[in-house]
PDB file of C-alpha atoms in Angstrom:
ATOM      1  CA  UNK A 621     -44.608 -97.402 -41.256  1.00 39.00           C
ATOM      2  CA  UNK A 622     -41.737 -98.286 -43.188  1.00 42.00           C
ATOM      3  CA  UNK A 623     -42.187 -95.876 -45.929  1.00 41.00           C
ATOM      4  CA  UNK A 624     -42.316 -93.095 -43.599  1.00 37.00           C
ATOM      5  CA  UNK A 625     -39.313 -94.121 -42.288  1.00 42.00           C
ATOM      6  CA  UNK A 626     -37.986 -94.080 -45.523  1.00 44.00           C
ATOM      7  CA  UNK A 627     -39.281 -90.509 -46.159  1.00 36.00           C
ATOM      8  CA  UNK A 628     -38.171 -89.428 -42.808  1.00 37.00           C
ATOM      9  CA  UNK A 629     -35.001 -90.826 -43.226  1.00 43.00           C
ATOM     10  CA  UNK A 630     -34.435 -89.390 -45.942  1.00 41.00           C
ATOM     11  CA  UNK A 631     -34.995 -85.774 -45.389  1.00 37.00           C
ATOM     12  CA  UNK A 632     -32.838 -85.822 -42.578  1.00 40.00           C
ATOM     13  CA  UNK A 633     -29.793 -87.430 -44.744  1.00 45.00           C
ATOM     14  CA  UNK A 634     -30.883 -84.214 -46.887  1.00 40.00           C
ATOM     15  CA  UNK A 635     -30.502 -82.316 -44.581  1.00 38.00           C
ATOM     16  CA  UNK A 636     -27.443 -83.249 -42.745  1.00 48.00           C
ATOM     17  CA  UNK A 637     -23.983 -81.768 -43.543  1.00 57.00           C
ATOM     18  CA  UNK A 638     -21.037 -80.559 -42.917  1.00 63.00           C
ATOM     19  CA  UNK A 639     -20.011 -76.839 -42.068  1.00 62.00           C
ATOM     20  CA  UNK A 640     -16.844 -75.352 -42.065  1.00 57.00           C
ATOM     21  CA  UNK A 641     -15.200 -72.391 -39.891  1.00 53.00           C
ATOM     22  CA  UNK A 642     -12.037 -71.192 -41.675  1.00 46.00           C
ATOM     23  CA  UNK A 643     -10.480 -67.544 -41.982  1.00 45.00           C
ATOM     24  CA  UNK A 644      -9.861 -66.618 -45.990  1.00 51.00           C
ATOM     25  CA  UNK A 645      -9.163 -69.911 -47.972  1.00 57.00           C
ATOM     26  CA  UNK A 646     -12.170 -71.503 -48.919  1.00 86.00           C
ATOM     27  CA  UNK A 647     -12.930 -75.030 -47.780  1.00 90.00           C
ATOM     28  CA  UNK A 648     -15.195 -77.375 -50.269  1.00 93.00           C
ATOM     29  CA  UNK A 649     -17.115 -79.931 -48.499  1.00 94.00           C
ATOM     30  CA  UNK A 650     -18.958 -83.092 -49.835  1.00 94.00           C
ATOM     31  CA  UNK A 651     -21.011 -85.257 -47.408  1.00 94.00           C
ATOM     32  CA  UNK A 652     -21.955 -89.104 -48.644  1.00 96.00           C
ATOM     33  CA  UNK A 653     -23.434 -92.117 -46.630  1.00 96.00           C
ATOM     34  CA  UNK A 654     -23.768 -95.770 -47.068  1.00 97.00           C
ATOM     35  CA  UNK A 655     -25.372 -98.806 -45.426  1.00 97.00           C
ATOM     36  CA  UNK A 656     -23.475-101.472 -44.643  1.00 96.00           C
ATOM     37  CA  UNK A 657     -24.032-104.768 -46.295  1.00 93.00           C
ATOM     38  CA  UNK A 658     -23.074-108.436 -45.434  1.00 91.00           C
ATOM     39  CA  UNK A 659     -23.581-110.706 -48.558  1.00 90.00           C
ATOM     40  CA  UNK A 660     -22.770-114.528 -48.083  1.00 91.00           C
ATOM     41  CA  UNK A 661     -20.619-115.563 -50.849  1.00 91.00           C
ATOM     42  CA  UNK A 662     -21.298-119.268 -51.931  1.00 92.00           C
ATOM     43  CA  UNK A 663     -18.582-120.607 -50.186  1.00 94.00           C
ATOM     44  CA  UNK A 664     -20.308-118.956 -46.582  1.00 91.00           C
ATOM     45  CA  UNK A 665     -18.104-116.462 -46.175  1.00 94.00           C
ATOM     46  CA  UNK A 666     -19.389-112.714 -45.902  1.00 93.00           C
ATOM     47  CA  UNK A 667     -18.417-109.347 -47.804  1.00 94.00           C
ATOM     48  CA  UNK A 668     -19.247-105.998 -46.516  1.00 93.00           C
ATOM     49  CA  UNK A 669     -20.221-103.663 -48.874  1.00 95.00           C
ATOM     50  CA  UNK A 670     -21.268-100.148 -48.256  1.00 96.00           C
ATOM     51  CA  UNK A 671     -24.207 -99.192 -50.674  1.00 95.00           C
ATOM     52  CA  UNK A 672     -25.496 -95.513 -51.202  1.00 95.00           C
ATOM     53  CA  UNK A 673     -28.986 -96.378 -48.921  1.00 93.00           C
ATOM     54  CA  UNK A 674     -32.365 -96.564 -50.704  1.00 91.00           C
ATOM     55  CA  UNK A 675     -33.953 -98.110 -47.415  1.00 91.00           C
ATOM     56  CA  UNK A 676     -32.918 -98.401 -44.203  1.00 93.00           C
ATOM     57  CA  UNK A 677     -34.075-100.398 -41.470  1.00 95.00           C
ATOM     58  CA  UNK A 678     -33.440 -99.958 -37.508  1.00 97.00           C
ATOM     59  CA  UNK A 679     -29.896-101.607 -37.086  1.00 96.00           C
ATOM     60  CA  UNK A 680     -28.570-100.600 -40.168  1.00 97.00           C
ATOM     61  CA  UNK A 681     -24.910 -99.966 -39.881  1.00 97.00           C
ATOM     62  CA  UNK A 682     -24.563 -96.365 -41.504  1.00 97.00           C
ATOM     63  CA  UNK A 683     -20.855 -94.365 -42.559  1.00 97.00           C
ATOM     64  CA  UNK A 684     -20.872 -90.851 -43.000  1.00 97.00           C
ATOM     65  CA  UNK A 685     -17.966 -89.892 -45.373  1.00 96.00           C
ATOM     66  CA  UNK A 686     -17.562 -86.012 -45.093  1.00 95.00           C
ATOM     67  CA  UNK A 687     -14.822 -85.068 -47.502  1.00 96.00           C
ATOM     68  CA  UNK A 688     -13.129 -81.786 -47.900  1.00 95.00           C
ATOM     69  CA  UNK A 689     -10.815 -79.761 -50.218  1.00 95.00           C
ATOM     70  CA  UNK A 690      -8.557 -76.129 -50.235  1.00 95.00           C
ATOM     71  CA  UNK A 691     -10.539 -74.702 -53.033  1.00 94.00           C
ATOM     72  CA  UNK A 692      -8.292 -71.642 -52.666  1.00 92.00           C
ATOM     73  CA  UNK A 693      -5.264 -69.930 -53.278  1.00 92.00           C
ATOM     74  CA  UNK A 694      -3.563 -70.150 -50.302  1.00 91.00           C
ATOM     75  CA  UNK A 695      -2.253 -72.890 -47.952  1.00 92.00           C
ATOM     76  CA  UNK A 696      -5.449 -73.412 -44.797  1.00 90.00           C
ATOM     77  CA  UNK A 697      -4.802 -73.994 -41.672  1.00 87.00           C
ATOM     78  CA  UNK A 698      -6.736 -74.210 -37.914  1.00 88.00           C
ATOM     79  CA  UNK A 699     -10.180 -75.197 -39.758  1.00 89.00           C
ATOM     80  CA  UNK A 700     -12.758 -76.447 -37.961  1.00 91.00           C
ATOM     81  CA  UNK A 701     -15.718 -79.361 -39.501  1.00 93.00           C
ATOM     82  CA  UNK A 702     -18.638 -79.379 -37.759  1.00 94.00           C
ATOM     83  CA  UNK A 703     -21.339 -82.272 -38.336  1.00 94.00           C
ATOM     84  CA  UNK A 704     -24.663 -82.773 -37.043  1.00 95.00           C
ATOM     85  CA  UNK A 705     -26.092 -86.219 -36.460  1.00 95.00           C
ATOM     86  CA  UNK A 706     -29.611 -87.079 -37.625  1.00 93.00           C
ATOM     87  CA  UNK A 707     -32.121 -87.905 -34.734  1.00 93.00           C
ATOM     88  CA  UNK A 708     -32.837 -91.057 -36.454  1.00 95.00           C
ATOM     89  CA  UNK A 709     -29.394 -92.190 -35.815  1.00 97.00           C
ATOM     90  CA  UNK A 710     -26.917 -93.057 -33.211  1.00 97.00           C
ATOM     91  CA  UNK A 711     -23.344 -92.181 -33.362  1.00 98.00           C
ATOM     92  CA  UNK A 712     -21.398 -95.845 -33.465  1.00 97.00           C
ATOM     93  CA  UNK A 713     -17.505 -93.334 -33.524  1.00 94.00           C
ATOM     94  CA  UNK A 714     -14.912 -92.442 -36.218  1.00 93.00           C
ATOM     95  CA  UNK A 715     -11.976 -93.413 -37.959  1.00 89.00           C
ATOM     96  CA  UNK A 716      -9.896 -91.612 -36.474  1.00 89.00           C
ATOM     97  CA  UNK A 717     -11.040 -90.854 -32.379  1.00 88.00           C
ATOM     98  CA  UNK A 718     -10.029 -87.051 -32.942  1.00 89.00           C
ATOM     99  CA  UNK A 719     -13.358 -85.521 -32.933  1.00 94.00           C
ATOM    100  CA  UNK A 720     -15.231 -83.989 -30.138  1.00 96.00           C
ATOM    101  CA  UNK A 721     -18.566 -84.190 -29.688  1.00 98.00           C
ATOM    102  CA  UNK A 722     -22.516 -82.458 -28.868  1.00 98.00           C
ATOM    103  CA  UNK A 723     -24.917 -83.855 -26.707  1.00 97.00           C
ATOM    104  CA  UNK A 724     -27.015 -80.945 -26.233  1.00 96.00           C
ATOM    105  CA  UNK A 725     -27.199 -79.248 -29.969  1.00 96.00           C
ATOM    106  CA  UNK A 726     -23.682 -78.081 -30.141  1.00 96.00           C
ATOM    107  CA  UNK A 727     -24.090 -75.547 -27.226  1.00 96.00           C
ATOM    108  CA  UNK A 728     -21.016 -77.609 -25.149  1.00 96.00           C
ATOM    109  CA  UNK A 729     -18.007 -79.905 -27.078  1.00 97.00           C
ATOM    110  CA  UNK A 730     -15.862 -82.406 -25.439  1.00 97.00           C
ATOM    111  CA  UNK A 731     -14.461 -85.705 -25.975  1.00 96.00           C
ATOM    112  CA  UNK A 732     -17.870 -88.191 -25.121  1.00 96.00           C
ATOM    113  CA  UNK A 733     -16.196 -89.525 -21.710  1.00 94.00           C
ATOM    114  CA  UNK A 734     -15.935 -86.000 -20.268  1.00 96.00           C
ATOM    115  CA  UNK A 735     -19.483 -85.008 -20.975  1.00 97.00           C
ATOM    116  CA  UNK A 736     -22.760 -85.390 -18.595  1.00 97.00           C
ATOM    117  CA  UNK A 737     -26.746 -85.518 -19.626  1.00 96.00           C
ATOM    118  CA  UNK A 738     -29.019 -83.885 -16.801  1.00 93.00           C
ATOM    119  CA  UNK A 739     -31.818 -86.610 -16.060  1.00 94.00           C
ATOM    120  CA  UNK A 740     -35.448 -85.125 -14.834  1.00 95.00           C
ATOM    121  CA  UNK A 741     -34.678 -85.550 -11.358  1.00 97.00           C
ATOM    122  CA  UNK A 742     -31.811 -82.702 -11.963  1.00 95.00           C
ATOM    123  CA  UNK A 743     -28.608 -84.982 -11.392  1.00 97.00           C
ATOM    124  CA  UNK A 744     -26.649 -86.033 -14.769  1.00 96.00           C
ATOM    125  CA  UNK A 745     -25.471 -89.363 -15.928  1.00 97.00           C
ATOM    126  CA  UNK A 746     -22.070 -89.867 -18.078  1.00 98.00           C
ATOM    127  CA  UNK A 747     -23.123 -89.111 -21.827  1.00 98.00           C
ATOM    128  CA  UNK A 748     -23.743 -92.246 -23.999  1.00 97.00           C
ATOM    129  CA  UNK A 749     -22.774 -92.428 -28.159  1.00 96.00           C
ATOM    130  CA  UNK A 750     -26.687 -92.718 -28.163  1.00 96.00           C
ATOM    131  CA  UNK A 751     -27.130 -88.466 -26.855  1.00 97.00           C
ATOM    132  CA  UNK A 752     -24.148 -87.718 -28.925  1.00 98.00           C
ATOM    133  CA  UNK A 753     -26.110 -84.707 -31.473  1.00 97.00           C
ATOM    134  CA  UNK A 754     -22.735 -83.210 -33.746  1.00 97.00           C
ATOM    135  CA  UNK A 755     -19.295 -84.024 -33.985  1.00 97.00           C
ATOM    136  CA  UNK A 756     -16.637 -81.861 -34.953  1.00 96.00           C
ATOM    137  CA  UNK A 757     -13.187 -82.234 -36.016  1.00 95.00           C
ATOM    138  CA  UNK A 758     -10.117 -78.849 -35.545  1.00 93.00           C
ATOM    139  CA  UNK A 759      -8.172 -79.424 -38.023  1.00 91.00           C
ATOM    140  CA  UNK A 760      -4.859 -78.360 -37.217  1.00 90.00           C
ATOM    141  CA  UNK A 761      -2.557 -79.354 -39.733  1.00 91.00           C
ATOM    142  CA  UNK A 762      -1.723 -77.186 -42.914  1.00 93.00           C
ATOM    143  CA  UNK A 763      -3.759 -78.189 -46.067  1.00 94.00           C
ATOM    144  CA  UNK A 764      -1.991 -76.721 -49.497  1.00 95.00           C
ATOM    145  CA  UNK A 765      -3.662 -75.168 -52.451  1.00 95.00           C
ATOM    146  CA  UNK A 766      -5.792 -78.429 -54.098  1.00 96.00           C
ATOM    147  CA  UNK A 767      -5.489 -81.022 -50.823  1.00 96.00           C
ATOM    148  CA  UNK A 768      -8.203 -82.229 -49.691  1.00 96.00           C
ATOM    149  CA  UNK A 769      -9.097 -85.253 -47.031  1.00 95.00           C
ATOM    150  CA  UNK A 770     -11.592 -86.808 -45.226  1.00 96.00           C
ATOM    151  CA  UNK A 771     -13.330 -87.694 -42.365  1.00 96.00           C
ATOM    152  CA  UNK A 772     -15.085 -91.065 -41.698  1.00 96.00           C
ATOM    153  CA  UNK A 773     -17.824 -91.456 -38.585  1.00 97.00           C
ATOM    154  CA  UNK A 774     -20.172 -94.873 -38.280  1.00 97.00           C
ATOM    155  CA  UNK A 775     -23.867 -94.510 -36.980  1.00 97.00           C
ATOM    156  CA  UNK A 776     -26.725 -96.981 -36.542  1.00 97.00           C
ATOM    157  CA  UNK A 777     -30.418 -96.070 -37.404  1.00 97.00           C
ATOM    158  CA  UNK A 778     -32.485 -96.179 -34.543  1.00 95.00           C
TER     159      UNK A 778
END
């Protein structure tokens, strides 16, 4: 069971990343995540450690680092990063609360306290971080020729 969570796991890491929607500078992105680690030091205190994952177990504390650079030759501005989460993970927020976010396959965005889930019985409930399905960030701000930045978001595996 484990190994095919492994397996599954993995692919999806694979195949999770970041997109982009800018007008003519090009925008380089780079997706990464770690596990967070506790180690007890001798003297009983702890050290978290984030460690590119070669197993992960339900609970694991996950960060997504998506990281992106003006490739171009021109100053971008009014870019959009869009992010999908992996099913086997649940979105645990960001670093910096300016994303919005997807709880039905990026068909409708808003901030997750503004956003309903239809139940069977055809009322909704108040979305949870658990239906949360992409997150994406408008980037506003001018980013010259050669800047780049990031964007951090937490998750836990399922």
């Amino acid at each position: 069971m484990m190994k095919a969570f492994k397996t599954t796991f993995t692919a999806l890491l694979a195949l999770t990343g970041a997109s982009s929607a800018f007008a003519a500078t090009p925008l380089q992105l780079t997706s990464d995540v770690y596990v967070e680690r506790q180690i007890e030091r001798a003297d009983g205190t702890k050290k978290v450690t984030l460690e590119k994952p070669t197993m992960v177990t339900p609970g694991d504390n996950l960060v997504f680092v998506v990281k992106y650079k003006n490739v171009g030759t021109e100053t971008a501005s009014n870019f959009v990063v869009t992010n999908p989460l992996p099913a086997a993970v649940k979105f645990d927020g960001t670093s910096d609360g300016l994303e919005i976010v997807s709880v039905d396959g990026g068909r409708n965005w808003g901030i997750l306290g503004t956003l309903r889930v239809a139940k069977a019985d055809g009322t909704t409930r108040p979305a949870l971080r658990s239906d949360v399905t992409h997150l994406k960030w408008n980037l506003n701000q001018p980013l010259t020729v050669g800047a780049e930045g990031k964007l951090i978001f937490r998750g836990v595996v399922k």
